[in-house]
CSV table of C-alpha atoms and ligand atoms in Angstrom, one decimal:
chain,number,residue,atom,x,y,z
A,399,MET,CA,115.2,129.4,76.6
A,400,ASN,CA,112.8,127.5,74.4
A,401,GLU,CA,110.2,129.0,72.1
A,402,ASN,CA,107.8,129.8,74.9
A,403,GLY,CA,110.5,130.8,77.4
A,404,VAL,CA,109.0,134.2,78.1
A,405,LEU,CA,105.4,132.9,78.4
A,406,ASP,CA,106.6,130.1,80.7
A,407,ALA,CA,108.4,132.7,82.8
A,408,LEU,CA,105.2,134.7,83.1
A,409,LYS,CA,103.2,131.7,84.2
A,410,GLN,CA,105.8,130.7,86.8
A,411,ALA,CA,105.9,134.3,88.1
A,412,LEU,CA,102.1,134.3,88.5
A,413,ARG,CA,102.2,131.1,90.4
A,414,ARG,CA,104.0,132.9,93.2
A,415,LEU,CA,100.7,134.5,94.2
A,416,PRO,CA,98.9,132.8,97.0
A,417,GLY,CA,96.3,130.4,95.9
A,418,VAL,CA,97.3,130.4,92.2
A,419,GLY,CA,98.0,127.0,90.7
A,420,PRO,CA,99.3,126.1,87.2
A,421,LYS,CA,95.9,126.3,85.6
A,422,SER,CA,94.9,129.7,87.0
A,423,ALA,CA,98.4,131.0,86.2
A,424,GLN,CA,97.9,130.0,82.6
A,425,ARG,CA,94.5,131.5,82.4
A,426,MET,CA,95.7,134.8,83.8
A,427,ALA,CA,98.7,134.9,81.4
A,428,PHE,CA,96.5,134.2,78.4
A,429,TYR,CA,93.9,136.7,79.5
A,430,LEU,CA,96.4,139.5,79.9
A,431,LEU,CA,98.2,138.8,76.7
A,432,GLU,CA,95.1,138.2,74.5
A,433,ARG,CA,92.5,140.5,75.9
A,434,ASP,CA,94.0,143.1,78.2
A,435,ARG,CA,97.5,144.2,77.3
A,436,ASP,CA,96.7,147.7,78.7
A,437,GLY,CA,95.7,146.1,82.0
A,438,ALA,CA,98.9,144.0,82.0
A,439,ARG,CA,101.0,147.2,81.6
A,440,ARG,CA,99.2,148.9,84.5
A,441,ILE,CA,99.8,145.9,86.7
A,442,ALA,CA,103.5,145.8,85.8
A,443,GLU,CA,103.8,149.5,86.4
A,444,ALA,CA,101.9,149.5,89.7
A,445,LEU,CA,104.0,146.6,90.9
A,446,SER,CA,107.2,148.2,89.9
A,447,ASN,CA,106.2,151.5,91.6
A,448,ALA,CA,105.1,149.8,94.8
A,449,LEU,CA,108.4,147.8,95.0
A,450,GLU,CA,110.4,150.9,94.5
A,451,ARG,CA,108.5,153.2,96.9
A,452,ILE,CA,106.9,151.1,99.7
A,453,LYS,CA,109.1,150.2,102.6
A,454,HIS,CA,108.5,149.5,106.3
A,455,CYS,CA,107.5,152.2,108.8
A,456,GLN,CA,110.5,152.7,111.2
A,457,ARG,CA,108.2,152.6,114.2
A,458,CYS,CA,105.4,150.1,113.6
A,459,ASN,CA,107.0,148.0,110.8
A,460,ASN,CA,103.8,148.3,108.7
A,461,LEU,CA,104.1,149.0,104.9
A,462,SER,CA,104.5,152.7,104.3
A,463,GLU,CA,105.6,155.1,101.6
A,464,THR,CA,107.1,157.4,104.2
A,465,ASP,CA,109.8,156.6,106.9
A,466,VAL,CA,107.1,157.0,109.6
A,467,CYS,CA,103.6,156.0,108.5
A,468,ALA,CA,100.4,158.1,108.8
A,469,ILE,CA,99.1,156.2,111.9
A,470,CYS,CA,102.4,156.6,113.8
A,471,SER,CA,102.7,160.3,113.0
A,472,ALA,CA,99.0,161.1,113.7
A,473,PRO,CA,98.9,163.4,116.8
A,474,LYS,CA,95.4,162.2,117.8
A,475,ARG,CA,96.4,158.5,118.4
A,476,ASP,CA,96.7,157.3,122.0
A,477,ARG,CA,100.5,156.8,122.5
A,478,SER,CA,99.9,154.8,125.8
A,479,LEU,CA,98.4,151.9,123.8
A,480,LEU,CA,100.2,149.5,121.5
A,481,CYS,CA,98.4,146.8,119.5
A,482,ILE,CA,100.5,144.0,118.1
A,483,VAL,CA,99.2,142.2,115.0
A,484,GLU,CA,100.6,139.6,112.6
A,485,SER,CA,100.0,141.3,109.3
A,486,PRO,CA,99.1,144.6,107.5
A,487,SER,CA,95.7,143.1,106.6
A,488,ASP,CA,95.0,142.5,110.4
A,489,LEU,CA,95.8,146.2,111.0
A,490,VAL,CA,93.4,147.2,108.3
A,491,SER,CA,90.7,145.0,109.8
A,492,LEU,CA,91.2,146.6,113.2
A,493,GLU,CA,91.2,150.1,111.8
A,494,GLN,CA,87.9,149.4,110.0
A,495,SER,CA,86.4,148.3,113.3
A,496,GLY,CA,86.8,152.0,114.2
A,497,VAL,CA,87.2,151.4,118.0
A,498,TYR,CA,91.0,151.4,118.4
A,499,GLN,CA,92.8,154.7,118.7
A,500,GLY,CA,96.2,153.5,119.8
A,501,LEU,CA,99.4,152.7,117.9
A,502,TYR,CA,100.4,149.4,116.3
A,503,PHE,CA,103.3,147.1,115.7
A,504,VAL,CA,103.1,144.7,112.8
A,505,LEU,CA,105.1,141.5,113.2
A,506,MET,CA,105.0,140.5,109.5
A,507,GLY,CA,104.6,136.9,110.7
A,508,ARG,CA,104.4,134.8,113.9
A,509,LEU,CA,106.7,132.7,116.0
A,510,SER,CA,107.2,129.4,114.2
A,511,PRO,CA,110.4,127.7,115.5
A,512,LEU,CA,110.0,124.7,113.1
A,513,ASP,CA,110.2,127.2,110.2
A,514,GLY,CA,113.2,129.0,111.8
A,515,ILE,CA,111.1,132.0,112.7
A,516,GLY,CA,112.2,133.2,116.1
A,517,PRO,CA,111.8,136.5,118.1
A,518,ASP,CA,114.4,138.4,115.9
A,519,GLU,CA,112.6,137.5,112.7
A,520,ILE,CA,109.3,139.1,113.8
A,521,GLY,CA,110.9,142.3,115.2
A,522,ILE,CA,110.6,141.6,118.9
A,523,PRO,CA,113.8,143.6,119.7
A,524,ARG,CA,112.1,146.6,118.1
A,525,ILE,CA,109.1,146.1,120.3
A,526,GLU,CA,111.4,146.1,123.3
A,527,GLN,CA,112.8,149.4,122.1
A,528,LEU,CA,109.3,150.9,121.9
A,529,LEU,CA,108.5,149.7,125.4
A,530,ALA,CA,111.7,151.1,126.7
A,531,GLU,CA,110.6,154.6,125.6
A,532,GLY,CA,108.3,154.6,128.6
A,533,ALA,CA,105.0,156.0,127.0
A,534,ILE,CA,103.3,152.6,126.5
A,535,LYS,CA,101.0,151.6,129.4
A,536,GLU,CA,99.2,148.7,127.8
A,537,VAL,CA,99.9,146.3,124.9
A,538,VAL,CA,97.0,144.6,123.2
A,539,LEU,CA,98.0,141.2,121.8
A,540,ALA,CA,95.9,140.9,118.6
A,541,THR,CA,97.7,138.0,117.0
A,542,ASN,CA,95.4,135.4,115.4
A,543,LEU,CA,93.7,132.8,117.6
A,544,THR,CA,95.6,130.0,115.9
A,545,VAL,CA,98.1,127.7,117.6
A,546,GLU,CA,101.1,129.8,116.4
A,547,GLY,CA,99.3,133.1,117.1
A,548,GLU,CA,98.6,132.0,120.6
A,549,ALA,CA,102.2,130.9,121.2
A,550,THR,CA,103.3,134.3,119.9
A,551,ALA,CA,100.9,136.1,122.2
A,552,HIS,CA,102.2,134.0,125.2
A,553,TYR,CA,105.8,134.8,124.4
A,554,LEU,CA,105.0,138.6,124.0
A,555,SER,CA,102.9,138.6,127.2
A,556,ASP,CA,105.8,137.2,129.3
A,557,MET,CA,108.2,139.7,127.8
A,558,ILE,CA,105.8,142.7,128.3
A,559,ARG,CA,104.8,141.8,131.9
A,560,ALA,CA,108.4,141.3,132.9
A,561,ARG,CA,108.7,145.1,132.2
A,562,GLY,CA,105.8,145.9,134.4
A,563,ILE,CA,103.6,146.8,131.5
A,564,ARG,CA,100.0,145.6,131.2
A,565,ALA,CA,99.4,143.0,128.4
A,566,THR,CA,95.9,142.2,127.3
A,567,ARG,CA,94.6,139.6,124.8
A,568,ILE,CA,91.7,140.0,122.4
A,569,ALA,CA,89.3,137.0,122.7
A,570,TYR,CA,85.6,137.7,122.9
A,571,GLY,CA,83.8,136.6,119.8
A,572,VAL,CA,86.8,135.7,117.7
A,573,PRO,CA,86.5,132.0,117.0
A,574,ILE,CA,89.3,129.7,118.2
A,575,GLY,CA,91.6,129.1,115.3
A,576,GLY,CA,90.2,132.3,113.8
A,577,GLU,CA,92.1,134.8,111.7
A,578,LEU,CA,91.5,138.5,112.2
A,579,GLU,CA,91.4,139.3,108.5
A,580,TYR,CA,88.3,137.1,108.1
A,581,THR,CA,86.5,138.3,111.2
A,582,ASP,CA,83.7,140.9,110.8
A,583,ARG,CA,84.0,144.4,112.1
A,584,THR,CA,81.4,144.2,114.9
A,585,THR,CA,83.0,141.0,116.3
A,586,LEU,CA,86.4,142.6,116.1
A,587,ALA,CA,85.2,145.7,117.9
A,588,ARG,CA,83.8,143.5,120.6
A,589,ALA,CA,86.9,141.5,120.8
A,590,LEU,CA,88.9,144.7,121.4
A,591,ALA,CA,86.5,146.1,123.9
A,592,GLY,CA,86.4,142.8,125.8
A,593,ARG,CA,90.1,142.2,125.9
A,594,ARG,CA,91.4,140.7,129.1
A,595,ASP,CA,94.7,140.5,130.9
A,596,ALA,CA,97.1,138.1,129.1
B,1951,ZN,ZN1,104.0,153.2,111.6
């Protein structure tokens, strides 16, 4: 390693964050080292704790500190409804809309054959297991309204309907090509209420 090996390593590490290029990475590294070493320590500690303690919920696949997350273990949730989303941030957006009371499954991605992401990579065998338990009467497909999100919803819809279970798709109000994370609460609430058979 050269003289600035450690600094370079920090810049390279920061560049792994989404939307961070070489200039921003350098700015962040200098800021933390020159002006906020205490903050830098807190970031390092928080990251290290999160990596150690946060895993995936055994049922819904969302990030969780416990084997089964708070939503999956809440007695009040409607166990006949399952909502499938692409990411943890989509789940948060739907929770904030306040209208959905069922359970979730988080794919942690979407089908993307060109990138080698098939059904196994997004947990579809686990969804099949949940459906086989028999409690779920309707699956709400809340993948993004992008090309890949739509393709994923189609695939899931076929799989779900083949088991005699109702599959619905959110639509109303969410713009075509739209991502749930960036859709406002009211629109999301309407999109859920106005879901139609997929
Ligand atoms: Zn869960």
